[in-house]
Coordinates of C-alpha atoms and ligand atoms in Angstrom, one line a residue:
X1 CA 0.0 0.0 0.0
X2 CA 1.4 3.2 -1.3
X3 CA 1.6 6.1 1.3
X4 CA -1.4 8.5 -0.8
X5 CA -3.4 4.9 -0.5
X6 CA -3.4 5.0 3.2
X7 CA -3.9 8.6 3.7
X8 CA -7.2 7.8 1.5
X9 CA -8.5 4.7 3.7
X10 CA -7.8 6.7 6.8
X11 CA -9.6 9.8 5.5
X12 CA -12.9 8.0 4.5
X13 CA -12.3 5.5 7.7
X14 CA -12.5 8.9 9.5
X15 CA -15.5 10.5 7.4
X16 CA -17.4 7.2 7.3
X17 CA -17.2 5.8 11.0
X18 CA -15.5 8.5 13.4
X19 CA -16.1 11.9 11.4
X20 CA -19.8 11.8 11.1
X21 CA -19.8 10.9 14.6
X22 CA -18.0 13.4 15.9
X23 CA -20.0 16.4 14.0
X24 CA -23.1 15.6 15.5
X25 CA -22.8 18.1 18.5
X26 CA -26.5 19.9 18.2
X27 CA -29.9 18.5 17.6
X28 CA -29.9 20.1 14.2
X29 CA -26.7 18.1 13.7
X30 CA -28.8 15.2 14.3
X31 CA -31.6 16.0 12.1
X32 CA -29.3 16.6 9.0
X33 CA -28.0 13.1 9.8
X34 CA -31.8 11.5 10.2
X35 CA -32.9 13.6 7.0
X36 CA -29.8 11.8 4.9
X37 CA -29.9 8.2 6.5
X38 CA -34.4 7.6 6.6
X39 CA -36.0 6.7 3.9
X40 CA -38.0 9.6 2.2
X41 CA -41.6 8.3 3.1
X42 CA -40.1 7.6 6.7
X43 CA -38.5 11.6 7.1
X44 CA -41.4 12.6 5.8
X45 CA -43.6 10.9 7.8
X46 CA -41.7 12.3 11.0
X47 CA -41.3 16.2 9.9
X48 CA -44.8 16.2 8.4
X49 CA -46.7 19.4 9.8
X50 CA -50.4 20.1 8.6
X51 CA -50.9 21.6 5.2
X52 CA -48.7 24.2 4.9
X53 CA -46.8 23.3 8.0
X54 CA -46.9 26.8 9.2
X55 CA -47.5 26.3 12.7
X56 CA -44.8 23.2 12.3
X57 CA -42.1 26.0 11.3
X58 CA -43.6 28.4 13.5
X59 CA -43.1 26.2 16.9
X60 CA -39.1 26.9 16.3
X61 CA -39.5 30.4 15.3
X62 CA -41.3 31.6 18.0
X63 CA -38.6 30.2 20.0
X64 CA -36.2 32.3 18.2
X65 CA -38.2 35.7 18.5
X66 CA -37.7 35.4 22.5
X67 CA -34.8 37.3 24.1
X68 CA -32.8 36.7 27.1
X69 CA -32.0 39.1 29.9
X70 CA -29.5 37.4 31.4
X71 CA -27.9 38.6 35.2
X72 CA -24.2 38.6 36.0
X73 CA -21.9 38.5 38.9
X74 CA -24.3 35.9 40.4
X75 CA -21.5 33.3 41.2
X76 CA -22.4 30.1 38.9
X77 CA -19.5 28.1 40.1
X78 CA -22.1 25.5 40.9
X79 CA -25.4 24.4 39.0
X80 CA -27.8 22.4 39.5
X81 CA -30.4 21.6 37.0
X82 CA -32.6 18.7 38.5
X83 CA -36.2 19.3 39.4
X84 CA -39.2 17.3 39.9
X85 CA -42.3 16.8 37.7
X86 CA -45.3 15.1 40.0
X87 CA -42.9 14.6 42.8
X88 CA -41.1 12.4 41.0
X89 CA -37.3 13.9 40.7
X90 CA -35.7 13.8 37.4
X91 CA -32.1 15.1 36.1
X92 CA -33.1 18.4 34.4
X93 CA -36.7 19.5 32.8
X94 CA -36.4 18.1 29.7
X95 CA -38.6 14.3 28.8
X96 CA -39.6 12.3 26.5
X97 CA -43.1 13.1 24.1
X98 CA -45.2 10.6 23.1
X99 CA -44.2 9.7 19.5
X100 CA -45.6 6.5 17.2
X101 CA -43.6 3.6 16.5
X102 CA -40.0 4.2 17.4
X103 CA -38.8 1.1 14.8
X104 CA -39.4 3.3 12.0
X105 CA -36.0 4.8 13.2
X106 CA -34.1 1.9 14.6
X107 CA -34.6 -1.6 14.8
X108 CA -35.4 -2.2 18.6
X109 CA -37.3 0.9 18.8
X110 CA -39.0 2.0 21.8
X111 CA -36.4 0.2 23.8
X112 CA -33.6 1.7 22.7
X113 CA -35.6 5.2 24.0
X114 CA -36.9 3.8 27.5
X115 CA -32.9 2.8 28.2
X116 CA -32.1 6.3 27.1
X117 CA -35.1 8.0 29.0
X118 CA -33.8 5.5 32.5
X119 CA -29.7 6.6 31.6
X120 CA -30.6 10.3 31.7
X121 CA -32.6 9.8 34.5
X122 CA -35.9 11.9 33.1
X123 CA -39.4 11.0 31.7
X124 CA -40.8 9.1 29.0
X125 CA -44.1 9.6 27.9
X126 CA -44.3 6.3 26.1
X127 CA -47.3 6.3 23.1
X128 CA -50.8 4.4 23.0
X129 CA -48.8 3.6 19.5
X130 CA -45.7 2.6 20.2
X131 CA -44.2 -0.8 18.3
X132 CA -43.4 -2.1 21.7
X133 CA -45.6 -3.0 24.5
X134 CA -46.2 -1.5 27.8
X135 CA -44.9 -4.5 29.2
X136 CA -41.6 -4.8 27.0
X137 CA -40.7 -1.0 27.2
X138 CA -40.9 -1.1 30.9
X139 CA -39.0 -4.5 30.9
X140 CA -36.3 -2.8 28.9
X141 CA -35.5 -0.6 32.0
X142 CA -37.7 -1.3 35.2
X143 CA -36.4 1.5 37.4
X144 CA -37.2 4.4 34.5
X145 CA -39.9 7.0 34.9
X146 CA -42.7 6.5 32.8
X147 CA -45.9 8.3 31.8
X148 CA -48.3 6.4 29.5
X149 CA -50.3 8.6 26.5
X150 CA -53.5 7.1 26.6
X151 CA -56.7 8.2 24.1
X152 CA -59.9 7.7 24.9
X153 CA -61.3 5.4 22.3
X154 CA -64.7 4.5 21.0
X155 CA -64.8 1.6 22.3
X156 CA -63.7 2.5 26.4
X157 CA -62.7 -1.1 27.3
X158 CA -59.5 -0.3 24.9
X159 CA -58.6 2.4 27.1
X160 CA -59.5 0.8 30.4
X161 CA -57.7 -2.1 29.3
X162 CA -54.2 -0.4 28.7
X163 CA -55.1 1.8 32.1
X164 CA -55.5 -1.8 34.0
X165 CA -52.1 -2.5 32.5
X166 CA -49.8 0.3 32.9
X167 CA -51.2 0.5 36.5
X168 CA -50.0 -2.8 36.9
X169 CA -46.8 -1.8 35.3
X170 CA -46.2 1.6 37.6
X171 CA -46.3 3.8 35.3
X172 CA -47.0 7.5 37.4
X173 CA -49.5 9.0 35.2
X174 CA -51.5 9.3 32.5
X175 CA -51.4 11.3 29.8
X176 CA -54.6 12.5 27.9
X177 CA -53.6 13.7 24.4
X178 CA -57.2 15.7 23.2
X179 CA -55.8 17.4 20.5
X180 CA -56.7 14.4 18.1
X181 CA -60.3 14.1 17.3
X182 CA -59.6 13.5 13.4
X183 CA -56.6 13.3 12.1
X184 CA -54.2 16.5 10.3
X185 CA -54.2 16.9 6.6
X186 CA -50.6 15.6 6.1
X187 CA -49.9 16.4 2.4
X188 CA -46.3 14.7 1.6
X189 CA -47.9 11.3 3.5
X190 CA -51.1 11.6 1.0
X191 CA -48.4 12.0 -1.8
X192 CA -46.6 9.3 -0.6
X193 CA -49.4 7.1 0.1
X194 CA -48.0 6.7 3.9
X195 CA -49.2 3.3 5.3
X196 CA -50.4 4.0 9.2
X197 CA -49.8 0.6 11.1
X198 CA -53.1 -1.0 11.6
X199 CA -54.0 -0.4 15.0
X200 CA -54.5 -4.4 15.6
X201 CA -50.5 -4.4 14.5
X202 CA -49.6 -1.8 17.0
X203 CA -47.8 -3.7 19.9
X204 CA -50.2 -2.4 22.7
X205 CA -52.8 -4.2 21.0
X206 CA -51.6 -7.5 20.0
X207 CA -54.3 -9.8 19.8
X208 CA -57.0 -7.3 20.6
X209 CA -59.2 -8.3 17.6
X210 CA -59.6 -11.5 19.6
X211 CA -60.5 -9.6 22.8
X212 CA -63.0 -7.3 21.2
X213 CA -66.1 -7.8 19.9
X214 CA -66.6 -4.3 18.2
X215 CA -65.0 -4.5 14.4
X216 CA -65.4 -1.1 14.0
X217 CA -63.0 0.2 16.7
X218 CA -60.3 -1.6 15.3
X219 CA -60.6 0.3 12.5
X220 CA -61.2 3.6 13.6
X221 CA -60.3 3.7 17.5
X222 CA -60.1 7.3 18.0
X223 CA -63.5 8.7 19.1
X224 CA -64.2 12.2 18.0
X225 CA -67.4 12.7 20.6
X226 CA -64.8 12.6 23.4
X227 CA -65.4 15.6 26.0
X228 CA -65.3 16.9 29.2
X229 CA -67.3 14.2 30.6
X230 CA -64.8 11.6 30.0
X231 CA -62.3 12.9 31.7
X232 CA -64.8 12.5 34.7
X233 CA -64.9 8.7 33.1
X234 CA -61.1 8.3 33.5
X235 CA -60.9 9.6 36.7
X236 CA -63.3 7.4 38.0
X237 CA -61.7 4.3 36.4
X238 CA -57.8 5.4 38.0
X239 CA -56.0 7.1 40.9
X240 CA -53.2 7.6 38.5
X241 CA -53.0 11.4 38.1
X242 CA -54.2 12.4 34.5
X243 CA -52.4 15.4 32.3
X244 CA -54.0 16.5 29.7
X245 CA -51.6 17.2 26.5
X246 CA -53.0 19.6 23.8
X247 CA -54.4 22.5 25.5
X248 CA -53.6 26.1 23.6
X249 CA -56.0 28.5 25.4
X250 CA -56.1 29.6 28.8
X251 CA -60.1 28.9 28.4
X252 CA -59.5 25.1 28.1
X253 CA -56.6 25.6 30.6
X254 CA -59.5 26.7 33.0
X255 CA -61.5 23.9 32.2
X256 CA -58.9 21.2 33.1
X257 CA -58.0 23.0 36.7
X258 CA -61.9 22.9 37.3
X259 CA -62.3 18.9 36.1
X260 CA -59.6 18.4 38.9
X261 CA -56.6 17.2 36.5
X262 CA -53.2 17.3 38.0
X263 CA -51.2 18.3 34.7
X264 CA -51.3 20.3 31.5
X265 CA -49.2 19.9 28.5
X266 CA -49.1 23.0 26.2
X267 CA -48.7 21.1 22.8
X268 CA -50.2 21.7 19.2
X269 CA -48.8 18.2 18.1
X270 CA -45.9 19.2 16.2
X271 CA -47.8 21.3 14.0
X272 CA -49.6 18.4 12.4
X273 CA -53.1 18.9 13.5
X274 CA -54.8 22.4 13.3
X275 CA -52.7 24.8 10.9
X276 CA -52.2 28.0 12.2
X277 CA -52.8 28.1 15.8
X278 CA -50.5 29.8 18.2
X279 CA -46.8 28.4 18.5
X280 CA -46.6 26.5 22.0
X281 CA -44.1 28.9 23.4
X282 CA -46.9 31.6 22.5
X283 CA -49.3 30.1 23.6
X284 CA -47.7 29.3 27.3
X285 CA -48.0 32.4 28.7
X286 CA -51.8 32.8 29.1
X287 CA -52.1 29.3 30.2
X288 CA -49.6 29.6 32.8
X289 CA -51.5 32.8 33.8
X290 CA -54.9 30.9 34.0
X291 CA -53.4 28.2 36.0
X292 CA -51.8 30.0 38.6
X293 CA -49.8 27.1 39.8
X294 CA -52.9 24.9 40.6
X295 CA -51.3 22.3 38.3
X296 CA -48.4 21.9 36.8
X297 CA -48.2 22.9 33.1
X298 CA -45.4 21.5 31.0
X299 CA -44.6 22.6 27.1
X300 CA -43.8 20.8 24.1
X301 CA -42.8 21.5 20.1
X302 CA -39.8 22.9 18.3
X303 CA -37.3 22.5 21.7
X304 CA -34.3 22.5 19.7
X305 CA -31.5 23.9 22.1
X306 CA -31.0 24.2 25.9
X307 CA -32.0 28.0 25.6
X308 CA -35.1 27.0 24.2
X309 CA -35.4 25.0 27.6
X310 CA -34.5 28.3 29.3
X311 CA -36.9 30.3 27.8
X312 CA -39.8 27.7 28.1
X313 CA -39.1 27.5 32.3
X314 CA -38.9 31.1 32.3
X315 CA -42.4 31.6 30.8
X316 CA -43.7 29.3 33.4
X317 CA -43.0 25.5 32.2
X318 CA -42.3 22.8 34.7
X319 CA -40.5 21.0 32.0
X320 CA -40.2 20.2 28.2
X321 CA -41.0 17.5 26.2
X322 CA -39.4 16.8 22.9
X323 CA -41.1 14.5 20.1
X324 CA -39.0 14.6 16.6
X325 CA -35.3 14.9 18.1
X326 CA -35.8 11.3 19.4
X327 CA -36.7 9.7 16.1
X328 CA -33.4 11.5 14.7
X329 CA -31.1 9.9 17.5
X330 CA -32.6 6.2 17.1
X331 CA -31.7 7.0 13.5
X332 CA -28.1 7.8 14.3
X333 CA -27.1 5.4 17.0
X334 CA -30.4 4.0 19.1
X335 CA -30.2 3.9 22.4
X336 CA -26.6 5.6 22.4
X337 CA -27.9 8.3 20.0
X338 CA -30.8 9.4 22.0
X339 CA -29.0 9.5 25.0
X340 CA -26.9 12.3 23.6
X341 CA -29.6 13.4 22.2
X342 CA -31.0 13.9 26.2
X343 CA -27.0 14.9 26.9
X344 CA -26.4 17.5 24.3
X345 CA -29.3 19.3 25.8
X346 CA -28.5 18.7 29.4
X347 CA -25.3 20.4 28.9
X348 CA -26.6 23.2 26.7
X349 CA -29.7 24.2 29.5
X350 CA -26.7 23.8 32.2
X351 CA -24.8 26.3 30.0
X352 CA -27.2 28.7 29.5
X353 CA -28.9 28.7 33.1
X354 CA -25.4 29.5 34.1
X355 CA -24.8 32.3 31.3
X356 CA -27.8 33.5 32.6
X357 CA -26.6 33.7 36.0
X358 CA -29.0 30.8 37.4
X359 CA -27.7 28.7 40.2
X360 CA -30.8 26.3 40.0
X361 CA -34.3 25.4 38.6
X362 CA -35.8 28.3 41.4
X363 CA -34.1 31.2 39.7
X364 CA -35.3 30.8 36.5
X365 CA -38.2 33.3 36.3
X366 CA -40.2 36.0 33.8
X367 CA -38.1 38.7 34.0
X368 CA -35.3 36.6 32.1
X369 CA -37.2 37.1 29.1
X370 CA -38.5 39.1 26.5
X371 CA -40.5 39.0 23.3
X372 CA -38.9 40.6 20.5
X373 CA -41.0 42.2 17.7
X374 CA -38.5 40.5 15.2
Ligands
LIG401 C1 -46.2 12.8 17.5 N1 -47.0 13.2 18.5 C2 -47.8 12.3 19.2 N2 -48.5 12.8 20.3 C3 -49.3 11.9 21.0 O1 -49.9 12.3 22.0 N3 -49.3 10.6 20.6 C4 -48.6 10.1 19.6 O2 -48.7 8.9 19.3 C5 -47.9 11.0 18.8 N4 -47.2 10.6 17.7 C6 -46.3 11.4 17.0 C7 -45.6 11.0 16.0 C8 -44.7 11.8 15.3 C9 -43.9 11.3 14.2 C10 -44.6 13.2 15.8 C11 -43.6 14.1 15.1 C12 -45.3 13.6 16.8 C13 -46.8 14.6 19.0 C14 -45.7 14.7 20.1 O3 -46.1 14.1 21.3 C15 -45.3 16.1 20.4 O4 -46.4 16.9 20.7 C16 -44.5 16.9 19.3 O5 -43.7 16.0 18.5 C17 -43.6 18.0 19.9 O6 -43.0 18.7 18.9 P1 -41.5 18.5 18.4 O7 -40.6 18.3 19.6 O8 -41.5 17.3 17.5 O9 -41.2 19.7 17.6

């Protein structure tokens, strides 16, 4: 082998197994990386917004239009960034949102994210529709902190049944997405003729066809007659507290304090249900205002950097939830990959509290931020 030769192996051995590696130091990083190594349909499928995907784009922006006021000569020698969500204690305010069928990114899917979730010692909101069970996601790492997503379909035994069972399984709460009566007008899925799993293939439903007796709820299980009322019917079915994830107005924010539920998450989805409504980060504000801390109010979409985590506590968020950034760190490296996924903004919020002149969770308050007209 000639000297040029070797200098050409080591270059793309570098490049191919160390180099691309070692660039992926953001989130964005990571998404570049997801965007290049999923298949179309499957990228698409994850960055879909609604139609024009304007509140989709808008969920980072708004993030962006947010300025910090930071305080000096505080003396940041020491930081700490853990808090609690529920009373359960948890590393730093950033978890895990409920996203679909993780082993569209990597092969043992939701597993790979519960290790993750347990490693970083925060919490995963683990998905009605993930493609593992209940059972086998909470095998995968029995000591993790887990929150089940949970709708309430048309036929209620499916939902009591997974309550029954990830009661059974201690999980610590449940969480009530509502923002999902029909499902968003995806455009590049329609184009691309996007298959859904079948619910009766989703892992939390293995064999349900032979438990139910009602053909069309395996069909079509999301009920679009849900209201208030069941939320009285869950609450009745559980102690488990119940969050309710998909509230954007402090008028529905009112309504969940005065049904009695112990959490709100401020979410729009992602962007891929109603068009055009408010940015989360806008739209925490006035919900945080409404609740005045009755319950605890978390935030989720376009939490891209740890000053994005910043600005969300600041405006009144308990903690942040991220959906799309785990998808792109399954793609990269599974389990390992979402860890520093979880990592890269650990460090970045422990940065930027400290930049800020925060000493702990406590300090992070209103006057940190301010809303820019550009
Ligand atoms: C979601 N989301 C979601 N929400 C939910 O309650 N149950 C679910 O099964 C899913 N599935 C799902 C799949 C995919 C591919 C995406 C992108 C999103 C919404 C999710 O919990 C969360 O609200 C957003 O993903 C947050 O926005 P970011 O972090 O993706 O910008």
């Amino acid at each position: 082998m000639t000297w040029r030769s070797l200098f050409i192996f080591l270059g793309l051995f570098w490049t191919t197994f160390l180099g691309s590696e070692m660039s992926l130091i953001c989130l964005s990083d990571f998404e570049e990386y997801a965007r290049d190594h999923l298949s179309k349909v499957t990228w698409d499928f994850i960055a879909a917004g609604a139609d024009d995907c304007f509140t989709r784009d808008d969920n980072l922006l708004a993030f962006k239009r947010i300025r910090l006021r930071p305080r000096m000569l505080c003396d940041v020698s020491e930081i700490d960034t853990k808090t609690t969500v529920l009373g359960k204690e948890i590393a730093f305010p950033v978890g895990i949102a409920p996203t679909i069928n993780h082993r569209l990114a990597w092969p043992d899917g939701e597993l790979s994210t519960s290790r993750a979730s347990d490693a970083m010692n925060t919490c995963y909101i683990t998905s009605t529709f993930s493609s593992s069970s209940a059972e086998e996601i909470t095998a995968a790492a029995p000591n993790g902190l887990r929150w089940f997503q949970l709708y309430i379909f048309r036929n209620r035994k499916m939902s009591e049944q997974l309550v029954r069972r990830v009661e059974a399984l201690n999980y610590k709460a449940l969480v009530l997405t509502v923002d999902v009566p029909y499902g968003g007008k995806r455009r590049n899925d329609i184009r691309n003729n996007f298959k859904f799993p079948k619910y009766f293939e989703v892992k939390n439903f293995e064999n349900a066809s032979e438990r139910s007796d009602d053909l069309e709820s395996l069909t079509n299980p999301l009920d679009p007659s849900v209201s208030w009322k069941d939320v009285h019917w869950l609450q009745n079915l559980t102690r488990l507290p119940i969050i309710i994830k998909g509230i954007l107005t402090k008028e529905d924010a009112e309504l969940a304090v005065e049904h009695g539920v112990q959490g709100i998450i401020v979410s729009n989805h992602g962007g891929r249900q109603l068009d055009g409504v408010l940015a989360t980060i806008d739209a925490l504000p006035e919900i945080v205002n409404a609740v005045q801390g009755r319950v605890e109010v978390y935030v989720d979409g376009g939490i891209r950097t740890g000053s994005d985590v910043l600005k969300a506590l600041a405006l009144g968020a308990r903690c942040v939830f991220i959906g799309r950034p785990i998808f792109w760190g399954l793609t990269s490296q599974g389990e390992e990959g979402v860890r520093k996924i979880l990592q890269i903004l650990h460090d970045e919020f422990r940065l930027s509290m400290g930049l800020a002149g925060c000493k702990n969770i406590s300090e992070i308050n209103r006057n940190l931020v301010q809303f820019s007209k550009v």
